[in-house]
Each structure stands twice: as structure tokens, then as C-alpha cells.
Amino acid sequence: MKNEDIKNLALSLAKAETEKDVVQILSRVSLWTDKSAWKEVDESSGNWSTIGNQQSAPDTALVEKIINSVDAGMTRECLRKGMKPDSENAPKSIAEAQKEYFGIYNGKLSSIDASVRSKLAENILLMTTGSKSDPSYSIIDMGEGQTPEAFPNTFLSLNKGNKSKIQFVQGKFGMGGTGVFRFGSPEHNLQLIISKRDPAIKNETKNDQWGITIIRRIPPTGQMRSSIFTYLAPEGKILSFTSQQLLLLPNNNLQGYKNSLGYGTFIKIYEYQIGTGRLRSDATRHLHNRLSLLMPDIALPIKIVDLRFKKSPIKMLSGLSVRLDEDKRENLEDGFPGSGEIAVERQKMDYSIYAFKSGKRDTYAGNEGIIFTVNG
């Protein structure tokens, strides 16, 4: 395929909203039914045993993708300074990186003004599109991005531990955000990935190539015992093309695909099975609150937009801790939050206790009474 053909394919897939649309687009270029054009994720025919058993809930799985984008923003700043994120000179903690790279003090987003947080949130976006009953979610970041050659060892890897030695990132479990795979579109669990390396990163060979792939689930047939997740790689390689910018971002009027993305990563999960009830409604309301709870101390803020509703606002997500810090006079009992430290089998853990005023708890905590967090 020619450069312009691959670029047009990428844009068409980015704008698609259903798996039916995706199948038709790939069928027109003879890629959907071409078995040789698809490779097994992590080069493993048994990848379902890992991917299919990672997450039991779609909202917590979605968090993985968002945290990956936050980490990409943190490592981008380190790489721009010509420093390897896992080197001895790199920040030793999330709080240290927040302070050095973004002027965030004490590891708390509430330490910076809301207008500064809003500007930072422009780098990471959760965009909801599609139908009201079956929303699609796009996670878009202006982080470090990946070269086409790096896809198999980053986005499409399992248990590689790419970030295990980096001390200032939140995601360290080496799953690459694959927990969402099983909650993708109903029949094929489709997901789109488009990415380009940040050209401002130092000490790397300049790469102006965008990479693009689609992840799909192949159901068991014949002697197969389980499904297999595969990704699009004609002739064994990730499709790539050159382009300075791609129209992948919404504008300020919440019109989709009007503004340009110059580098970073665009991930779209089609017809995501987010669950029944309120989470399917305007993402700036109930989903925003749920994600705030699941990421109480997110390292960087993100922007949430829902293009399905004309009057939907642009909402910033900064985590439950920021919401409670800013709203505590109206919502918390006097003297709270309280904090301290406990030790279990010589493992120290910090804790905070929030006591809500009558009728205020549900807005923040849902059904949870205790929230256990790792790296925020």
C-alpha cells in the first residue's frame, strides 16, 4: 500500500464507530480475511489465558489505558532532556518527576492552580463517540509515542515489564493495557492503535513514521481451545506512513476530528462494553466520577469530552484527592481528612480517612468503603 493509502486507512478507522464499519473498511483493502496479514499478540497462541483473565470489570480495565497515557507524558519529559527513564539520574519517584517536569509539589495536583491543571490536561484526552447505548472511547495523548517497529514490544506485549525499572511511573505491571481487549466490540473485541514518536526526544534517530494496527479476537475453531488476540501486520510488519499532522482531535466546539495531533498515541476501543446504567450516559458525569475514584492520585490531569451530547461540557479529571481537597468544606466533617501510617508484616502503608457529611458520600465514593491504591 502507498503512503497516502495507509494514511487514509488510518483516518477512516479513527472515524469508524462500530465493528461493522471497521470490518467493511478493512475488507475494501483486502485485509480483513487475509490470515497472513495478522499476527498473534505477544507471538503467543495462548495469549487469551493472560489477556482474558486480567480484568473483571470494564471500568478498571479502562483505567489501565489512561495510566499508560499519563506515564507516556512523564517519560516524554525525561526523554526530551536526553535522559533514559530507567537511568540513575532519572527521578526516583512520581512526586519528584511531577515537581521537576511539571511544577507539581508534594505529589499533589491540588498544589497547582486549576488553570495550570487545565493546561496540562490538554496533553491527555478521553473522548467518547458513537451511539448513546454503545459508546466508543478514544484515549489520546501527546506523550512519547512509539515507532512502528516498537509496537510489538510495547502496545502488543505481555509481561515484558517495559516500565518495571522506571521509578516515576504509575503503571508497572507490564500488561501494556491489554485488560481492555475483552471488553471491546461485542463480536471481535476491536481496538485501533495509531502512534508516532515525539520528534523532540533527544539522542534518538529521528523517526517521522506513524504506525497503525488493529487488534481483533479470533474465536476458537477446530482444535483451538480458546480465542486468540491478533493484530494487523501485513507481511509481518506494522503498517506505517509519514505525515506531519493527523486530524484526530476535537475542536473547542466539540466537533470531532477537526484539530491536529502531531505525535503521541491515539487508541480507540470500539463499542466498549462499559456496563449497564449510568456509566453509558454523558462521560463527563458518572464515568468522570467513577474514574476519579479509581485514580484518586493520578499523576497528571486529563480532559474528558463526550461528543455524543451537544450540551456536554469539557471536564477535567484530576483524581478523587483533588476533588475532596477542593470541596472538603462543603462535604467533609470537621477535622477530616485524617491520615497516618500502618505496618503489616513490616510493610508500611500510608492511609487517609474521609468522613462525609450526611448525603454527600455517594457523589464521591459510590459503594466503596475502602479504596486500596498502588502508585495512585
PDB file of C-alpha atoms in Angstrom, residues 83-254:
ATOM      1  CA  MET A  83      17.899  11.056  29.860  1.00  0.00           C
ATOM      2  CA  LYS A  84      16.865   7.393  29.908  1.00  0.00           C
ATOM      3  CA  PRO A  85      13.842   6.952  32.210  1.00  0.00           C
ATOM      4  CA  ASP A  86      15.416   3.951  33.936  1.00  0.00           C
ATOM      5  CA  SER A  87      18.820   5.592  34.463  1.00  0.00           C
ATOM      6  CA  GLU A  88      20.289   6.544  37.833  1.00  0.00           C
ATOM      7  CA  ASN A  89      19.859  10.256  37.051  1.00  0.00           C
ATOM      8  CA  ALA A  90      16.140   9.977  36.340  1.00  0.00           C
ATOM      9  CA  PRO A  91      13.593  10.973  39.017  1.00  0.00           C
ATOM     10  CA  LYS A  92      13.306   8.447  41.838  1.00  0.00           C
ATOM     11  CA  SER A  93       9.595   8.883  42.429  1.00  0.00           C
ATOM     12  CA  ILE A  94       6.389  10.116  40.844  1.00  0.00           C
ATOM     13  CA  ALA A  95       6.400  13.164  43.137  1.00  0.00           C
ATOM     14  CA  GLU A  96       9.965  14.029  42.137  1.00  0.00           C
ATOM     15  CA  ALA A  97       9.084  13.827  38.421  1.00  0.00           C
ATOM     16  CA  GLN A  98       5.919  15.875  38.960  1.00  0.00           C
ATOM     17  CA  LYS A  99       7.928  18.632  40.613  1.00  0.00           C
ATOM     18  CA  GLU A 100      10.856  18.604  38.186  1.00  0.00           C
ATOM     19  CA  TYR A 101       8.893  18.353  34.950  1.00  0.00           C
ATOM     20  CA  PHE A 102       5.545  19.982  35.709  1.00  0.00           C
ATOM     21  CA  GLY A 103       5.930  22.176  38.803  1.00  0.00           C
ATOM     22  CA  ILE A 104       3.596  19.978  40.859  1.00  0.00           C
ATOM     23  CA  TYR A 105       4.607  19.988  44.544  1.00  0.00           C
ATOM     24  CA  ASN A 106       4.223  17.369  47.272  1.00  0.00           C
ATOM     25  CA  GLY A 107       2.926  14.842  44.757  1.00  0.00           C
ATOM     26  CA  LYS A 108      -0.462  16.559  44.696  1.00  0.00           C
ATOM     27  CA  LEU A 109      -2.245  18.073  41.710  1.00  0.00           C
ATOM     28  CA  SER A 110      -4.122  20.281  44.152  1.00  0.00           C
ATOM     29  CA  SER A 111      -0.830  22.148  44.752  1.00  0.00           C
ATOM     30  CA  ILE A 112      -1.170  23.893  41.371  1.00  0.00           C
ATOM     31  CA  ASP A 113      -3.840  26.299  40.219  1.00  0.00           C
ATOM     32  CA  ALA A 114      -6.859  24.924  38.366  1.00  0.00           C
ATOM     33  CA  SER A 115      -5.896  26.933  35.263  1.00  0.00           C
ATOM     34  CA  VAL A 116      -2.457  25.285  35.247  1.00  0.00           C
ATOM     35  CA  ARG A 117      -4.062  21.857  35.618  1.00  0.00           C
ATOM     36  CA  SER A 118      -6.368  22.677  32.748  1.00  0.00           C
ATOM     37  CA  LYS A 119      -3.400  23.491  30.512  1.00  0.00           C
ATOM     38  CA  LEU A 120      -1.648  20.256  31.489  1.00  0.00           C
ATOM     39  CA  ALA A 121      -4.838  18.313  30.739  1.00  0.00           C
ATOM     40  CA  GLU A 122      -4.575  19.344  27.092  1.00  0.00           C
ATOM     41  CA  ASN A 123      -1.935  16.618  26.704  1.00  0.00           C
ATOM     42  CA  ILE A 124      -4.228  13.677  27.520  1.00  0.00           C
ATOM     43  CA  LEU A 125      -7.803  13.255  26.320  1.00  0.00           C
ATOM     44  CA  LEU A 126     -10.564  10.705  26.864  1.00  0.00           C
ATOM     45  CA  MET A 127     -13.027  11.199  24.013  1.00  0.00           C
ATOM     46  CA  THR A 128     -16.392   9.445  23.858  1.00  0.00           C
ATOM     47  CA  THR A 129     -18.109   8.974  20.495  1.00  0.00           C
ATOM     48  CA  GLY A 130     -20.522   6.563  18.806  1.00  0.00           C
ATOM     49  CA  SER A 131     -24.039   5.785  19.972  1.00  0.00           C
ATOM     50  CA  LYS A 132     -25.532   6.558  23.358  1.00  0.00           C
ATOM     51  CA  SER A 133     -26.081   2.876  24.071  1.00  0.00           C
ATOM     52  CA  ASP A 134     -22.743   1.566  22.737  1.00  0.00           C
ATOM     53  CA  PRO A 135     -20.075   4.259  23.206  1.00  0.00           C
ATOM     54  CA  SER A 136     -16.599   4.096  21.724  1.00  0.00           C
ATOM     55  CA  TYR A 137     -13.704   5.502  23.757  1.00  0.00           C
ATOM     56  CA  SER A 138     -10.579   7.130  22.354  1.00  0.00           C
ATOM     57  CA  ILE A 139      -7.601   7.716  24.644  1.00  0.00           C
ATOM     58  CA  ILE A 140      -5.340  10.302  23.026  1.00  0.00           C
ATOM     59  CA  ASP A 141      -2.068  11.584  24.399  1.00  0.00           C
ATOM     60  CA  MET A 142       0.820  13.783  23.363  1.00  0.00           C
ATOM     61  CA  GLY A 143       3.293  11.577  25.191  1.00  0.00           C
ATOM     62  CA  GLU A 144       6.470   9.930  23.975  1.00  0.00           C
ATOM     63  CA  GLY A 145       4.706   7.886  21.281  1.00  0.00           C
ATOM     64  CA  GLN A 146       6.155   4.753  19.707  1.00  0.00           C
ATOM     65  CA  THR A 147       7.783   3.960  16.384  1.00  0.00           C
ATOM     66  CA  PRO A 148       6.068   1.352  14.195  1.00  0.00           C
ATOM     67  CA  GLU A 149       8.928  -1.065  14.917  1.00  0.00           C
ATOM     68  CA  ALA A 150       8.358  -0.717  18.675  1.00  0.00           C
ATOM     69  CA  PHE A 151       4.659  -1.692  18.636  1.00  0.00           C
ATOM     70  CA  PRO A 152       5.196  -5.455  19.207  1.00  0.00           C
ATOM     71  CA  ASN A 153       7.295  -4.807  22.319  1.00  0.00           C
ATOM     72  CA  THR A 154       5.120  -2.052  23.795  1.00  0.00           C
ATOM     73  CA  PHE A 155       1.422  -1.874  22.909  1.00  0.00           C
ATOM     74  CA  LEU A 156       1.281  -5.529  21.864  1.00  0.00           C
ATOM     75  CA  SER A 157       3.371  -7.209  24.537  1.00  0.00           C
ATOM     76  CA  LEU A 158       2.551  -9.165  27.664  1.00  0.00           C
ATOM     77  CA  ASN A 159       4.672  -9.417  30.801  1.00  0.00           C
ATOM     78  CA  LYS A 160       7.587  -7.572  29.182  1.00  0.00           C
ATOM     79  CA  GLY A 161       7.987  -5.252  32.160  1.00  0.00           C
ATOM     80  CA  ASN A 162       8.934  -2.279  29.981  1.00  0.00           C
ATOM     81  CA  LYS A 163       8.439   0.133  32.888  1.00  0.00           C
ATOM     82  CA  SER A 164       9.444  -2.072  35.814  1.00  0.00           C
ATOM     83  CA  LYS A 165      12.760  -0.223  36.301  1.00  0.00           C
ATOM     84  CA  ILE A 166      11.302   3.265  35.869  1.00  0.00           C
ATOM     85  CA  GLN A 167      10.644   4.683  39.314  1.00  0.00           C
ATOM     86  CA  PHE A 168       8.457   7.652  38.386  1.00  0.00           C
ATOM     87  CA  VAL A 169       5.594   5.968  36.510  1.00  0.00           C
ATOM     88  CA  GLN A 170       2.279   4.659  37.850  1.00  0.00           C
ATOM     89  CA  GLY A 171       1.845   1.584  35.621  1.00  0.00           C
ATOM     90  CA  LYS A 172       4.396  -1.121  36.375  1.00  0.00           C
ATOM     91  CA  PHE A 173       2.650  -4.425  35.775  1.00  0.00           C
ATOM     92  CA  GLY A 174       3.836  -4.987  32.209  1.00  0.00           C
ATOM     93  CA  MET A 175       0.438  -5.746  30.680  1.00  0.00           C
ATOM     94  CA  GLY A 176       0.503  -2.915  28.157  1.00  0.00           C
ATOM     95  CA  GLY A 177      -3.133  -2.042  28.820  1.00  0.00           C
ATOM     96  CA  THR A 178      -4.378  -5.342  27.379  1.00  0.00           C
ATOM     97  CA  GLY A 179      -7.031  -5.699  30.075  1.00  0.00           C
ATOM     98  CA  VAL A 180      -9.490  -3.749  27.897  1.00  0.00           C
ATOM     99  CA  PHE A 181      -9.236  -6.185  24.982  1.00  0.00           C
ATOM    100  CA  ARG A 182     -12.028  -8.483  26.152  1.00  0.00           C
ATOM    101  CA  PHE A 183     -14.424  -5.548  26.649  1.00  0.00           C
ATOM    102  CA  GLY A 184     -14.075  -4.223  23.109  1.00  0.00           C
ATOM    103  CA  SER A 185     -16.730  -4.505  20.408  1.00  0.00           C
ATOM    104  CA  PRO A 186     -19.157  -7.426  21.003  1.00  0.00           C
ATOM    105  CA  GLU A 187     -18.028  -9.923  18.350  1.00  0.00           C
ATOM    106  CA  HIS A 188     -14.387  -9.140  17.520  1.00  0.00           C
ATOM    107  CA  ASN A 189     -13.196  -7.033  20.511  1.00  0.00           C
ATOM    108  CA  LEU A 190     -11.692  -4.485  18.116  1.00  0.00           C
ATOM    109  CA  GLN A 191      -9.200  -1.799  19.086  1.00  0.00           C
ATOM    110  CA  LEU A 192      -7.280   0.713  16.962  1.00  0.00           C
ATOM    111  CA  ILE A 193      -3.770   1.978  17.735  1.00  0.00           C
ATOM    112  CA  ILE A 194      -2.095   4.879  15.905  1.00  0.00           C
ATOM    113  CA  SER A 195       1.188   6.280  17.237  1.00  0.00           C
ATOM    114  CA  LYS A 196       4.183   8.411  16.318  1.00  0.00           C
ATOM    115  CA  ARG A 197       7.362   9.082  18.309  1.00  0.00           C
ATOM    116  CA  ASP A 198       7.786  12.596  19.711  1.00  0.00           C
ATOM    117  CA  PRO A 199      10.281  14.333  17.374  1.00  0.00           C
ATOM    118  CA  ALA A 200      11.626  16.424  20.291  1.00  0.00           C
ATOM    119  CA  ILE A 201      13.078  13.380  22.054  1.00  0.00           C
ATOM    120  CA  LYS A 202      16.869  13.640  22.214  1.00  0.00           C
ATOM    121  CA  ASN A 203      19.539  11.047  21.426  1.00  0.00           C
ATOM    122  CA  GLU A 204      17.308   9.016  19.125  1.00  0.00           C
ATOM    123  CA  THR A 205      17.325   8.535  15.390  1.00  0.00           C
ATOM    124  CA  LYS A 206      14.628  10.817  14.028  1.00  0.00           C
ATOM    125  CA  ASN A 207      11.548   8.881  13.019  1.00  0.00           C
ATOM    126  CA  ASP A 208       8.678  10.631  11.289  1.00  0.00           C
ATOM    127  CA  GLN A 209       6.640   7.481  10.743  1.00  0.00           C
ATOM    128  CA  TRP A 210       3.177   6.887  12.147  1.00  0.00           C
ATOM    129  CA  GLY A 211       2.364   3.272  12.932  1.00  0.00           C
ATOM    130  CA  ILE A 212      -1.143   1.821  12.758  1.00  0.00           C
ATOM    131  CA  THR A 213      -2.660  -1.508  13.711  1.00  0.00           C
ATOM    132  CA  ILE A 214      -5.973  -3.088  14.653  1.00  0.00           C
ATOM    133  CA  ILE A 215      -6.345  -5.660  17.412  1.00  0.00           C
ATOM    134  CA  ARG A 216      -9.008  -8.332  16.969  1.00  0.00           C
ATOM    135  CA  ARG A 217     -10.092 -11.530  18.698  1.00  0.00           C
ATOM    136  CA  ILE A 218     -10.186 -14.747  16.695  1.00  0.00           C
ATOM    137  CA  PRO A 219     -12.740 -17.171  18.188  1.00  0.00           C
ATOM    138  CA  PRO A 220     -11.762 -20.833  18.671  1.00  0.00           C
ATOM    139  CA  THR A 221     -12.306 -23.166  15.732  1.00  0.00           C
ATOM    140  CA  GLY A 222     -11.328 -26.762  15.036  1.00  0.00           C
ATOM    141  CA  GLN A 223      -8.759 -27.903  17.605  1.00  0.00           C
ATOM    142  CA  MET A 224      -8.435 -24.463  19.206  1.00  0.00           C
ATOM    143  CA  ARG A 225      -9.343 -24.454  22.894  1.00  0.00           C
ATOM    144  CA  SER A 226      -9.633 -20.697  23.338  1.00  0.00           C
ATOM    145  CA  SER A 227      -9.727 -17.423  21.459  1.00  0.00           C
ATOM    146  CA  ILE A 228      -6.562 -15.723  20.225  1.00  0.00           C
ATOM    147  CA  PHE A 229      -5.912 -11.994  20.073  1.00  0.00           C
ATOM    148  CA  THR A 230      -4.162 -10.922  16.899  1.00  0.00           C
ATOM    149  CA  TYR A 231      -3.039  -7.632  15.378  1.00  0.00           C
ATOM    150  CA  LEU A 232      -2.813  -6.308  11.840  1.00  0.00           C
ATOM    151  CA  ALA A 233       0.709  -6.653  10.425  1.00  0.00           C
ATOM    152  CA  PRO A 234       0.765  -7.300   6.649  1.00  0.00           C
ATOM    153  CA  GLU A 235       3.937  -9.113   5.621  1.00  0.00           C
ATOM    154  CA  GLY A 236       4.816  -9.326   9.308  1.00  0.00           C
ATOM    155  CA  LYS A 237       5.209  -5.563   9.814  1.00  0.00           C
ATOM    156  CA  ILE A 238       3.144  -2.784  11.350  1.00  0.00           C
ATOM    157  CA  LEU A 239       1.706  -0.537   8.641  1.00  0.00           C
ATOM    158  CA  SER A 240       3.424   2.866   8.615  1.00  0.00           C
ATOM    159  CA  PHE A 241       3.199   6.194   6.819  1.00  0.00           C
ATOM    160  CA  THR A 242       4.590   9.713   7.005  1.00  0.00           C
ATOM    161  CA  SER A 243       2.536  12.779   7.859  1.00  0.00           C
ATOM    162  CA  GLN A 244       3.304  15.909   9.870  1.00  0.00           C
ATOM    163  CA  GLN A 245      -0.153  16.033  11.450  1.00  0.00           C
ATOM    164  CA  LEU A 246      -3.297  13.926  11.632  1.00  0.00           C
ATOM    165  CA  LEU A 247      -6.809  15.285  12.217  1.00  0.00           C
ATOM    166  CA  LEU A 248      -7.593  13.187  15.276  1.00  0.00           C
ATOM    167  CA  LEU A 249      -8.609  15.750  17.925  1.00  0.00           C
ATOM    168  CA  PRO A 250     -11.893  17.584  18.534  1.00  0.00           C
ATOM    169  CA  ASN A 251     -12.002  21.374  18.445  1.00  0.00           C
ATOM    170  CA  ASN A 252     -13.207  23.635  21.260  1.00  0.00           C
ATOM    171  CA  ASN A 253     -16.768  23.384  19.946  1.00  0.00           C
ATOM    172  CA  LEU A 254     -16.619  19.601  20.471  1.00  0.00           C
TER     173      LEU A 254
END
